[in-house]
PDB file of C-alpha atoms and ligand atoms in Angstrom:
ATOM      1  CA  MET A   1       0.000   0.000   0.000  1.00 88.00           C
ATOM      2  CA  PHE A   2       1.118   3.544  -0.780  1.00 94.00           C
ATOM      3  CA  ARG A   3       2.098   6.091   1.829  1.00 97.00           C
ATOM      4  CA  SER A   4       0.396   9.484   1.708  1.00 98.00           C
ATOM      5  CA  THR A   5       0.528  12.767   3.540  1.00 98.00           C
ATOM      6  CA  LEU A   6      -1.109  16.158   3.041  1.00 98.00           C
ATOM      7  CA  ALA A   7      -0.021  18.412   0.187  1.00 98.00           C
ATOM      8  CA  SER A   8      -0.273  21.475   2.458  1.00 98.00           C
ATOM      9  CA  ALA A   9      -1.384  22.203   6.025  1.00 98.00           C
ATOM     10  CA  ALA A  10      -5.086  21.980   6.944  1.00 98.00           C
ATOM     11  CA  ARG A  11      -6.576  24.072   9.763  1.00 97.00           C
ATOM     12  CA  ILE A  12      -9.844  23.307  11.563  1.00 95.00           C
ATOM     13  CA  GLU A  13     -11.388  25.260  14.428  1.00 93.00           C
ATOM     14  CA  GLY A  14     -14.411  24.938  16.703  1.00 89.00           C
ATOM     15  CA  PRO A  15     -15.668  24.148  20.214  1.00 81.00           C
ATOM     16  CA  ALA A  16     -14.481  21.041  22.027  1.00 81.00           C
ATOM     17  CA  LEU A  17     -16.841  18.472  23.570  1.00 80.00           C
ATOM     18  CA  PHE A  18     -15.538  17.410  26.986  1.00 76.00           C
ATOM     19  CA  THR A  19     -13.604  20.561  27.772  1.00 74.00           C
ATOM     20  CA  PRO A  20     -15.436  23.901  27.624  1.00 70.00           C
ATOM     21  CA  VAL A  21     -12.990  25.573  25.279  1.00 76.00           C
ATOM     22  CA  ARG A  22     -12.700  26.493  21.658  1.00 83.00           C
ATOM     23  CA  SER A  23      -9.930  24.604  20.025  1.00 89.00           C
ATOM     24  CA  SER A  24      -8.153  24.311  16.730  1.00 94.00           C
ATOM     25  CA  VAL A  25      -5.997  21.763  14.982  1.00 96.00           C
ATOM     26  CA  GLU A  26      -3.492  22.129  12.202  1.00 98.00           C
ATOM     27  CA  ILE A  27      -2.681  19.014  10.225  1.00 98.00           C
ATOM     28  CA  HIS A  28       0.763  19.275   8.660  1.00 98.00           C
ATOM     29  CA  PRO A  29       2.485  17.119   6.053  1.00 98.00           C
ATOM     30  CA  ALA A  30       5.056  14.693   7.477  1.00 98.00           C
ATOM     31  CA  GLU A  31       7.901  12.590   6.126  1.00 97.00           C
ATOM     32  CA  ALA A  32       7.349   9.047   4.927  1.00 97.00           C
ATOM     33  CA  GLY A  33       7.549   6.707   7.892  1.00 96.00           C
ATOM     34  CA  ALA A  34       6.715   9.325  10.536  1.00 97.00           C
ATOM     35  CA  GLY A  35       3.217   7.902  11.040  1.00 97.00           C
ATOM     36  CA  VAL A  36       0.418  10.062  12.456  1.00 98.00           C
ATOM     37  CA  ARG A  37       1.556  12.056  15.484  1.00 98.00           C
ATOM     38  CA  PHE A  38      -0.135  14.633  17.705  1.00 97.00           C
ATOM     39  CA  ARG A  39       1.399  17.472  19.672  1.00 96.00           C
ATOM     40  CA  ARG A  40      -0.068  20.049  22.089  1.00 95.00           C
ATOM     41  CA  ALA A  41       0.831  23.294  20.322  1.00 94.00           C
ATOM     42  CA  ASP A  42      -0.332  25.320  23.350  1.00 93.00           C
ATOM     43  CA  ILE A  43       2.343  23.809  25.625  1.00 92.00           C
ATOM     44  CA  ALA A  44       5.940  24.877  25.008  1.00 91.00           C
ATOM     45  CA  GLY A  45       8.192  21.883  24.507  1.00 90.00           C
ATOM     46  CA  ALA A  46       5.341  19.370  24.527  1.00 90.00           C
ATOM     47  CA  PRO A  47       6.523  16.108  22.942  1.00 90.00           C
ATOM     48  CA  GLU A  48       4.966  14.500  19.905  1.00 94.00           C
ATOM     49  CA  ILE A  49       2.563  11.683  20.793  1.00 95.00           C
ATOM     50  CA  PRO A  50       2.391   8.853  18.245  1.00 97.00           C
ATOM     51  CA  ALA A  51      -1.219   7.997  17.383  1.00 98.00           C
ATOM     52  CA  VAL A  52      -0.871   4.355  18.362  1.00 97.00           C
ATOM     53  CA  VAL A  53      -2.587   2.317  21.042  1.00 96.00           C
ATOM     54  CA  ALA A  54       0.542   2.344  23.234  1.00 94.00           C
ATOM     55  CA  SER A  55      -0.119   6.080  23.731  1.00 94.00           C
ATOM     56  CA  VAL A  56      -3.629   5.434  25.110  1.00 93.00           C
ATOM     57  CA  PRO A  57      -3.510   5.528  28.925  1.00 88.00           C
ATOM     58  CA  GLY A  58      -4.941   2.429  30.590  1.00 77.00           C
ATOM     59  CA  GLY A  59      -7.867   2.362  32.965  1.00 66.00           C
ATOM     60  CA  GLY A  60     -10.635   3.413  30.582  1.00 65.00           C
ATOM     61  CA  GLY A  61     -13.693   1.279  31.226  1.00 67.00           C
ATOM     62  CA  PRO A  62     -16.411   0.199  28.800  1.00 65.00           C
ATOM     63  CA  ARG A  63     -18.073   3.604  29.238  1.00 68.00           C
ATOM     64  CA  THR A  64     -15.066   5.488  27.842  1.00 80.00           C
ATOM     65  CA  ARG A  65     -16.644   8.259  25.786  1.00 85.00           C
ATOM     66  CA  ASN A  66     -13.699   9.328  23.666  1.00 90.00           C
ATOM     67  CA  THR A  67     -10.157   8.376  22.711  1.00 94.00           C
ATOM     68  CA  VAL A  68      -7.344  10.110  24.582  1.00 93.00           C
ATOM     69  CA  ILE A  69      -3.621   9.805  23.888  1.00 94.00           C
ATOM     70  CA  GLY A  70      -0.757  10.940  26.068  1.00 91.00           C
ATOM     71  CA  GLY A  71      -1.239  11.478  29.770  1.00 77.00           C
ATOM     72  CA  GLY A  72       0.712   8.358  30.727  1.00 63.00           C
ATOM     73  CA  ALA A  73       3.494   8.560  33.297  1.00 51.00           C
ATOM     74  CA  SER A  74       6.040   9.252  30.578  1.00 47.00           C
ATOM     75  CA  VAL A  75       4.141  12.061  28.905  1.00 45.00           C
ATOM     76  CA  GLY A  76       2.318  13.938  31.659  1.00 54.00           C
ATOM     77  CA  ALA A  77      -1.455  14.192  31.950  1.00 66.00           C
ATOM     78  CA  GLN A  78      -1.487  17.893  31.130  1.00 76.00           C
ATOM     79  CA  GLN A  79      -0.028  17.088  27.725  1.00 87.00           C
ATOM     80  CA  ALA A  80      -2.747  14.605  26.748  1.00 91.00           C
ATOM     81  CA  VAL A  81      -4.920  15.155  23.692  1.00 93.00           C
ATOM     82  CA  GLN A  82      -8.599  14.217  23.941  1.00 91.00           C
ATOM     83  CA  THR A  83     -11.166  13.155  21.355  1.00 93.00           C
ATOM     84  CA  ILE A  84      -8.764  12.235  18.567  1.00 96.00           C
ATOM     85  CA  GLU A  85     -11.047   9.567  17.053  1.00 97.00           C
ATOM     86  CA  HIS A  86     -12.897  11.625  14.445  1.00 97.00           C
ATOM     87  CA  VAL A  87      -9.826  13.280  12.938  1.00 98.00           C
ATOM     88  CA  MET A  88      -8.051   9.880  13.073  1.00 98.00           C
ATOM     89  CA  SER A  89     -10.992   8.323  11.242  1.00 98.00           C
ATOM     90  CA  ALA A  90     -10.868  10.971   8.484  1.00 98.00           C
ATOM     91  CA  LEU A  91      -7.090  10.638   8.093  1.00 98.00           C
ATOM     92  CA  ALA A  92      -7.243   6.834   7.897  1.00 98.00           C
ATOM     93  CA  ALA A  93     -10.176   6.803   5.481  1.00 98.00           C
ATOM     94  CA  LEU A  94      -8.433   9.235   3.132  1.00 98.00           C
ATOM     95  CA  GLY A  95      -5.314   7.044   3.180  1.00 97.00           C
ATOM     96  CA  ILE A  96      -3.066   9.452   5.118  1.00 98.00           C
ATOM     97  CA  THR A  97      -0.240   7.392   6.666  1.00 98.00           C
ATOM     98  CA  ASP A  98       1.988  10.273   7.787  1.00 98.00           C
ATOM     99  CA  ALA A  99       0.955  13.608   9.339  1.00 98.00           C
ATOM    100  CA  LEU A 100       1.638  15.860  12.315  1.00 98.00           C
ATOM    101  CA  VAL A 101      -1.509  17.097  14.077  1.00 98.00           C
ATOM    102  CA  LEU A 102      -0.927  20.193  16.196  1.00 97.00           C
ATOM    103  CA  VAL A 103      -3.708  20.768  18.745  1.00 96.00           C
ATOM    104  CA  HIS A 104      -4.082  24.220  20.329  1.00 94.00           C
ATOM    105  CA  GLY A 105      -5.641  23.027  23.570  1.00 90.00           C
ATOM    106  CA  PRO A 106      -6.491  19.827  25.443  1.00 90.00           C
ATOM    107  CA  GLU A 107      -9.000  18.521  22.929  1.00 91.00           C
ATOM    108  CA  VAL A 108      -9.607  18.255  19.192  1.00 94.00           C
ATOM    109  CA  PRO A 109     -12.642  20.380  18.205  1.00 93.00           C
ATOM    110  CA  ILE A 110     -15.885  18.413  17.999  1.00 91.00           C
ATOM    111  CA  LEU A 111     -17.250  20.503  15.065  1.00 92.00           C
ATOM    112  CA  ASP A 112     -20.772  19.207  14.376  1.00 92.00           C
ATOM    113  CA  GLY A 113     -19.964  15.845  15.997  1.00 93.00           C
ATOM    114  CA  SER A 114     -19.046  14.267  12.662  1.00 96.00           C
ATOM    115  CA  ALA A 115     -15.854  13.878  10.623  1.00 98.00           C
ATOM    116  CA  ALA A 116     -17.168  15.833   7.621  1.00 98.00           C
ATOM    117  CA  GLY A 117     -15.257  19.006   8.529  1.00 97.00           C
ATOM    118  CA  PHE A 118     -11.984  17.086   8.813  1.00 98.00           C
ATOM    119  CA  VAL A 119     -12.545  15.371   5.463  1.00 98.00           C
ATOM    120  CA  ARG A 120     -13.297  18.708   3.809  1.00 98.00           C
ATOM    121  CA  ALA A 121     -10.224  20.420   5.270  1.00 98.00           C
ATOM    122  CA  ILE A 122      -7.877  17.531   4.419  1.00 98.00           C
ATOM    123  CA  ARG A 123      -9.183  17.361   0.862  1.00 98.00           C
ATOM    124  CA  GLU A 124      -8.836  21.130   0.450  1.00 98.00           C
ATOM    125  CA  ALA A 125      -5.238  20.892   1.657  1.00 98.00           C
ATOM    126  CA  GLY A 126      -4.699  18.005  -0.773  1.00 98.00           C
ATOM    127  CA  VAL A 127      -3.519  14.415  -0.356  1.00 97.00           C
ATOM    128  CA  ARG A 128      -0.043  13.674  -1.718  1.00 97.00           C
ATOM    129  CA  ARG A 129       1.559  10.293  -2.307  1.00 97.00           C
ATOM    130  CA  ILE A 130       5.016   9.918  -0.806  1.00 97.00           C
ATOM    131  CA  GLU A 131       7.768   7.367  -1.217  1.00 95.00           C
ATOM    132  CA  GLY A 132       7.773   4.023   0.486  1.00 93.00           C
ATOM    133  CA  ALA A 133       5.043   1.544   1.214  1.00 94.00           C
ATOM    134  CA  VAL A 134       3.105   0.507   4.277  1.00 95.00           C
ATOM    135  CA  GLU A 135       2.657  -3.175   5.043  1.00 95.00           C
ATOM    136  CA  PRO A 136      -0.788  -4.139   6.278  1.00 96.00           C
ATOM    137  CA  LEU A 137      -1.075  -6.264   9.395  1.00 97.00           C
ATOM    138  CA  VAL A 138      -2.527  -9.568   8.208  1.00 97.00           C
ATOM    139  CA  VAL A 139      -4.701 -11.212  10.856  1.00 97.00           C
ATOM    140  CA  GLY A 140      -4.029 -14.949  11.064  1.00 95.00           C
ATOM    141  CA  ALA A 141      -6.207 -16.671  13.635  1.00 96.00           C
ATOM    142  CA  THR A 142      -9.517 -15.054  14.638  1.00 97.00           C
ATOM    143  CA  VAL A 143      -9.218 -12.546  17.477  1.00 98.00           C
ATOM    144  CA  THR A 144     -12.290 -11.752  19.586  1.00 97.00           C
ATOM    145  CA  VAL A 145     -12.596  -9.222  22.391  1.00 97.00           C
ATOM    146  CA  GLU A 146     -15.679  -8.980  24.547  1.00 95.00           C
ATOM    147  CA  ASP A 147     -17.137  -6.774  27.266  1.00 88.00           C
ATOM    148  CA  ALA A 148     -19.577  -7.588  29.969  1.00 75.00           C
ATOM    149  CA  PRO A 149     -23.127  -6.617  28.939  1.00 64.00           C
ATOM    150  CA  THR A 150     -23.308  -2.896  28.249  1.00 53.00           C
ATOM    151  CA  THR A 151     -25.505  -0.834  30.483  1.00 54.00           C
ATOM    152  CA  GLY A 152     -29.142  -1.616  30.066  1.00 55.00           C
ATOM    153  CA  THR A 153     -28.875  -3.873  27.035  1.00 56.00           C
ATOM    154  CA  GLY A 154     -28.136  -7.124  28.862  1.00 66.00           C
ATOM    155  CA  MET A 155     -26.090  -8.185  25.834  1.00 77.00           C
ATOM    156  CA  PRO A 156     -22.318  -8.245  25.578  1.00 86.00           C
ATOM    157  CA  ALA A 157     -20.325  -6.001  23.295  1.00 93.00           C
ATOM    158  CA  ARG A 158     -17.972  -7.870  21.006  1.00 96.00           C
ATOM    159  CA  ILE A 159     -15.485  -7.263  18.192  1.00 98.00           C
ATOM    160  CA  THR A 160     -14.155 -10.071  16.028  1.00 98.00           C
ATOM    161  CA  ALA A 161     -11.306  -9.786  13.529  1.00 98.00           C
ATOM    162  CA  THR A 162     -11.094 -12.747  11.170  1.00 98.00           C
ATOM    163  CA  ARG A 163      -8.576 -13.820   8.570  1.00 97.00           C
ATOM    164  CA  ARG A 164      -9.115 -12.499   5.063  1.00 97.00           C
ATOM    165  CA  GLU A 165      -7.322 -14.098   2.130  1.00 95.00           C
ATOM    166  CA  ARG A 166      -7.498 -11.239  -0.364  1.00 95.00           C
ATOM    167  CA  PRO A 167      -5.967  -7.806   0.260  1.00 95.00           C
ATOM    168  CA  GLY A 168      -8.028  -5.091   1.892  1.00 96.00           C
ATOM    169  CA  PHE A 169     -10.499  -5.187   4.739  1.00 98.00           C
ATOM    170  CA  SER A 170     -14.124  -4.892   5.670  1.00 98.00           C
ATOM    171  CA  PHE A 171     -15.302  -3.171   8.837  1.00 98.00           C
ATOM    172  CA  ALA A 172     -18.888  -3.693   9.966  1.00 98.00           C
ATOM    173  CA  TYR A 173     -20.692  -2.200  12.961  1.00 98.00           C
ATOM    174  CA  GLU A 174     -23.873  -3.610  14.404  1.00 96.00           C
ATOM    175  CA  LEU A 175     -25.785  -1.198  16.610  1.00 93.00           C
ATOM    176  CA  ASP A 176     -28.542  -2.648  18.749  1.00 86.00           C
ATOM    177  CA  TYR A 177     -30.158  -0.891  21.684  1.00 79.00           C
ATOM    178  CA  SER A 178     -33.454  -2.704  21.184  1.00 70.00           C
ATOM    179  CA  ALA A 179     -33.118  -4.939  24.266  1.00 62.00           C
ATOM    180  CA  ALA A 180     -32.614  -1.856  26.415  1.00 58.00           C
ATOM    181  CA  ARG A 181     -35.940  -0.502  25.248  1.00 55.00           C
ATOM    182  CA  GLY A 182     -38.025  -3.505  26.219  1.00 54.00           C
ATOM    183  CA  ALA A 183     -39.861  -6.181  24.300  1.00 48.00           C
ATOM    184  CA  GLY A 184     -42.635  -3.774  23.330  1.00 51.00           C
ATOM    185  CA  ALA A 185     -40.332  -1.653  21.196  1.00 50.00           C
ATOM    186  CA  MET A 186     -40.759  -3.470  17.925  1.00 54.00           C
ATOM    187  CA  GLU A 187     -40.927  -0.577  15.481  1.00 63.00           C
ATOM    188  CA  ALA A 188     -37.806   0.404  13.558  1.00 71.00           C
ATOM    189  CA  THR A 189     -36.090   3.403  15.146  1.00 76.00           C
ATOM    190  CA  PRO A 190     -32.578   4.860  14.879  1.00 77.00           C
ATOM    191  CA  LEU A 191     -31.699   2.716  17.900  1.00 82.00           C
ATOM    192  CA  SER A 192     -33.096  -0.597  16.700  1.00 81.00           C
ATOM    193  CA  ARG A 193     -30.742  -3.107  15.121  1.00 89.00           C
ATOM    194  CA  SER A 194     -28.848  -1.753  12.139  1.00 92.00           C
ATOM    195  CA  VAL A 195     -25.636  -2.867  10.475  1.00 96.00           C
ATOM    196  CA  VAL A 196     -23.327  -0.666   8.440  1.00 98.00           C
ATOM    197  CA  ARG A 197     -20.191  -1.684   6.593  1.00 98.00           C
ATOM    198  CA  TRP A 198     -17.202  -0.043   4.901  1.00 98.00           C
ATOM    199  CA  GLU A 199     -14.539  -1.607   2.709  1.00 98.00           C
ATOM    200  CA  GLY A 200     -12.085   1.231   2.333  1.00 97.00           C
ATOM    201  CA  ASP A 201     -13.439   3.418  -0.466  1.00 98.00           C
ATOM    202  CA  PRO A 202     -12.635   7.059   0.474  1.00 98.00           C
ATOM    203  CA  GLU A 203     -15.508   8.533  -1.538  1.00 98.00           C
ATOM    204  CA  GLU A 204     -17.994   6.239   0.125  1.00 98.00           C
ATOM    205  CA  TYR A 205     -16.569   7.224   3.505  1.00 98.00           C
ATOM    206  CA  ALA A 206     -16.850  10.926   2.660  1.00 98.00           C
ATOM    207  CA  THR A 207     -20.493  10.734   1.615  1.00 98.00           C
ATOM    208  CA  ARG A 208     -21.979   7.932   3.761  1.00 98.00           C
ATOM    209  CA  ILE A 209     -19.945   7.802   6.966  1.00 98.00           C
ATOM    210  CA  ALA A 210     -18.091  11.061   7.646  1.00 98.00           C
ATOM    211  CA  PRO A 211     -21.306  13.166   7.977  1.00 98.00           C
ATOM    212  CA  ALA A 212     -22.742  10.903  10.726  1.00 98.00           C
ATOM    213  CA  ARG A 213     -22.693  12.731  14.057  1.00 96.00           C
ATOM    214  CA  THR A 214     -21.869  11.571  17.534  1.00 94.00           C
ATOM    215  CA  PHE A 215     -24.991  11.068  19.658  1.00 93.00           C
ATOM    216  CA  CYS A 216     -26.116  10.262  23.149  1.00 89.00           C
ATOM    217  CA  LEU A 217     -29.347   9.160  24.763  1.00 89.00           C
ATOM    218  CA  LYS A 218     -31.453  11.710  26.633  1.00 91.00           C
ATOM    219  CA  SER A 219     -30.802   9.877  29.922  1.00 89.00           C
ATOM    220  CA  GLU A 220     -27.046  10.071  29.292  1.00 87.00           C
ATOM    221  CA  ALA A 221     -27.218  13.766  28.345  1.00 87.00           C
ATOM    222  CA  GLU A 222     -29.045  14.495  31.627  1.00 88.00           C
ATOM    223  CA  MET A 223     -26.428  12.542  33.590  1.00 87.00           C
ATOM    224  CA  PHE A 224     -23.571  14.383  31.841  1.00 82.00           C
ATOM    225  CA  ARG A 225     -25.170  17.745  32.513  1.00 81.00           C
ATOM    226  CA  LYS A 226     -25.495  16.875  36.203  1.00 84.00           C
ATOM    227  CA  LEU A 227     -21.765  16.155  36.150  1.00 80.00           C
ATOM    228  CA  GLY A 228     -21.214  19.593  34.619  1.00 74.00           C
ATOM    229  CA  MET A 229     -20.293  18.316  31.188  1.00 72.00           C
ATOM    230  CA  PHE A 230     -21.214  19.913  27.852  1.00 72.00           C
ATOM    231  CA  PRO A 231     -22.416  23.174  29.458  1.00 68.00           C
ATOM    232  CA  HIS A 232     -21.690  24.992  26.209  1.00 69.00           C
ATOM    233  CA  LEU A 233     -23.601  22.733  23.811  1.00 73.00           C
ATOM    234  CA  THR A 234     -27.343  22.674  23.136  1.00 77.00           C
ATOM    235  CA  GLN A 235     -29.451  19.854  21.688  1.00 76.00           C
ATOM    236  CA  LYS A 236     -29.325  21.641  18.350  1.00 76.00           C
ATOM    237  CA  GLU A 237     -25.536  21.356  18.342  1.00 78.00           C
ATOM    238  CA  MET A 238     -25.378  17.859  19.731  1.00 84.00           C
ATOM    239  CA  LEU A 239     -27.474  14.891  18.636  1.00 91.00           C
ATOM    240  CA  VAL A 240     -29.556  13.736  21.625  1.00 92.00           C
ATOM    241  CA  LEU A 241     -31.953  10.805  21.110  1.00 93.00           C
ATOM    242  CA  ASP A 242     -35.025   9.966  23.141  1.00 92.00           C
ATOM    243  CA  ASP A 243     -34.337   6.695  25.012  1.00 87.00           C
ATOM    244  CA  ALA A 244     -37.741   5.208  24.240  1.00 84.00           C
ATOM    245  CA  THR A 245     -38.382   6.274  20.653  1.00 86.00           C
ATOM    246  CA  GLY A 246     -34.885   7.012  19.322  1.00 88.00           C
ATOM    247  CA  ALA A 247     -36.262  10.301  17.984  1.00 91.00           C
ATOM    248  CA  PRO A 248     -33.785  13.196  17.870  1.00 93.00           C
ATOM    249  CA  LEU A 249     -34.569  16.106  20.207  1.00 93.00           C
ATOM    250  CA  GLU A 250     -34.654  19.556  18.545  1.00 91.00           C
ATOM    251  CA  ASN A 251     -32.734  18.015  15.674  1.00 92.00           C
ATOM    252  CA  GLU A 252     -33.090  15.938  12.500  1.00 94.00           C
ATOM    253  CA  LEU A 253     -31.194  12.814  11.511  1.00 95.00           C
ATOM    254  CA  ARG A 254     -28.927  12.985   8.460  1.00 96.00           C
ATOM    255  CA  PHE A 255     -29.494   9.261   7.796  1.00 96.00           C
ATOM    256  CA  PRO A 256     -32.144   6.929   9.306  1.00 93.00           C
ATOM    257  CA  ASP A 257     -29.250   4.847  10.722  1.00 94.00           C
ATOM    258  CA  GLU A 258     -26.998   7.795  11.588  1.00 96.00           C
ATOM    259  CA  PRO A 259     -26.059   6.388  15.042  1.00 95.00           C
ATOM    260  CA  ALA A 260     -24.763   3.121  13.522  1.00 96.00           C
ATOM    261  CA  ARG A 261     -22.845   5.045  10.872  1.00 98.00           C
ATOM    262  CA  HIS A 262     -21.221   7.170  13.557  1.00 97.00           C
ATOM    263  CA  LYS A 263     -20.188   4.088  15.534  1.00 97.00           C
ATOM    264  CA  LEU A 264     -18.533   2.792  12.335  1.00 98.00           C
ATOM    265  CA  LEU A 265     -16.769   6.168  11.981  1.00 98.00           C
ATOM    266  CA  ASP A 266     -15.434   5.762  15.542  1.00 98.00           C
ATOM    267  CA  LEU A 267     -14.400   2.151  14.846  1.00 98.00           C
ATOM    268  CA  ILE A 268     -12.359   3.267  11.811  1.00 98.00           C
ATOM    269  CA  GLY A 269     -10.654   5.986  13.879  1.00 98.00           C
ATOM    270  CA  ASP A 270      -9.819   3.676  16.778  1.00 98.00           C
ATOM    271  CA  LEU A 271      -8.589   0.841  14.528  1.00 98.00           C
ATOM    272  CA  ALA A 272      -6.176   3.382  13.011  1.00 98.00           C
ATOM    273  CA  LEU A 273      -4.336   3.249  16.378  1.00 98.00           C
ATOM    274  CA  LEU A 274      -2.759   0.095  14.962  1.00 98.00           C
ATOM    275  CA  GLY A 275      -0.494   2.491  13.054  1.00 96.00           C
ATOM    276  CA  ARG A 276      -0.856   0.489   9.847  1.00 96.00           C
ATOM    277  CA  PRO A 277      -3.690  -0.857   7.720  1.00 95.00           C
ATOM    278  CA  LEU A 278      -5.372  -4.102   8.602  1.00 97.00           C
ATOM    279  CA  GLN A 279      -6.012  -7.047   6.328  1.00 98.00           C
ATOM    280  CA  ALA A 280      -8.990  -8.648   8.053  1.00 98.00           C
ATOM    281  CA  ASP A 281     -12.760  -8.703   8.239  1.00 98.00           C
ATOM    282  CA  VAL A 282     -13.855  -6.928  11.408  1.00 98.00           C
ATOM    283  CA  VAL A 283     -17.345  -7.152  12.879  1.00 98.00           C
ATOM    284  CA  ALA A 284     -18.158  -4.977  15.902  1.00 98.00           C
ATOM    285  CA  THR A 285     -21.347  -5.374  17.909  1.00 95.00           C
ATOM    286  CA  ARG A 286     -22.463  -2.758  20.467  1.00 93.00           C
ATOM    287  CA  SER A 287     -18.809  -1.911  21.144  1.00 94.00           C
ATOM    288  CA  GLY A 288     -17.267   1.383  22.229  1.00 94.00           C
ATOM    289  CA  HIS A 289     -13.828   2.966  22.263  1.00 95.00           C
ATOM    290  CA  ALA A 290     -12.306   0.907  25.077  1.00 94.00           C
ATOM    291  CA  LEU A 291     -13.088  -2.425  23.428  1.00 95.00           C
ATOM    292  CA  THR A 292     -11.602  -1.303  20.100  1.00 97.00           C
ATOM    293  CA  HIS A 293      -8.473  -0.207  21.969  1.00 96.00           C
ATOM    294  CA  GLU A 294      -8.309  -3.683  23.507  1.00 96.00           C
ATOM    295  CA  LEU A 295      -8.597  -5.321  20.076  1.00 97.00           C
ATOM    296  CA  VAL A 296      -5.822  -3.106  18.708  1.00 98.00           C
ATOM    297  CA  ARG A 297      -3.629  -4.030  21.718  1.00 97.00           C
ATOM    298  CA  ARG A 298      -4.229  -7.702  21.012  1.00 97.00           C
ATOM    299  CA  LEU A 299      -3.362  -7.245  17.331  1.00 96.00           C
ATOM    300  CA  SER A 300      -0.308  -5.011  17.902  1.00 93.00           C
TER     301      SER A 300
HETATM  302 ZN1   ZN B   1     -17.457   9.515  17.815  1.00 80.46          ZN
END
């Protein structure tokens, strides 16, 4: 597989999600072999943090809401970068193997909750092929990681990576909150079972996956607000779904299965923490960030 970087620097700005600040990132071209690296541009002398699973601090449980790198003993918590998954997803889907992401603050901007803004900015800056090749990691025996039943659903979360003979990969995400909503909830809603799949086509990613926004249930949003989180975001700026009906509050869905598409977007971003492409068929069911990190650790 080819290596690629950006043809020029891309700059993206907006509010963050977990930290009440505005933030901006600059994505710069990098040399072949550098990989994707992040650095806190607001901290003098802050080291570069490779975007690989070894940079993810341990201790995140199944309810981990975003992907953080740095903050381990060797890096210093104040130099961590939060919510890297959407920009990582866009970079991976557009085939960028090498880039330096400068973050002016503790967190990558959330934009509209999707990766569309990152895709747009990277494409405007241009994607440039560079010398050298990147070897995919070929999965041999099947690897499965599993969580205890996720809150409310009574069903475990699971990700399976299986051997694939031909080059390339397929990533599928199965979203299913139906058990959490009781046996009476038979009608199709954005939270009933839906499966979405991607096999590496950048254009398909840009049109079908990148625009899907992050979401949370109304009960979760209320809990977060009690904890003082997201004080700066309204339901218009953040996709909040009614627990019982799956209907968006003060908002409209971009796709009937937008939540599943967003979970696939996250999966792509977190699998990129492998630092190289994967040759495997991956099926994720009800999983979140922490479980994908665990899979990547097992594969690394
Ligand atoms: Zn996300």
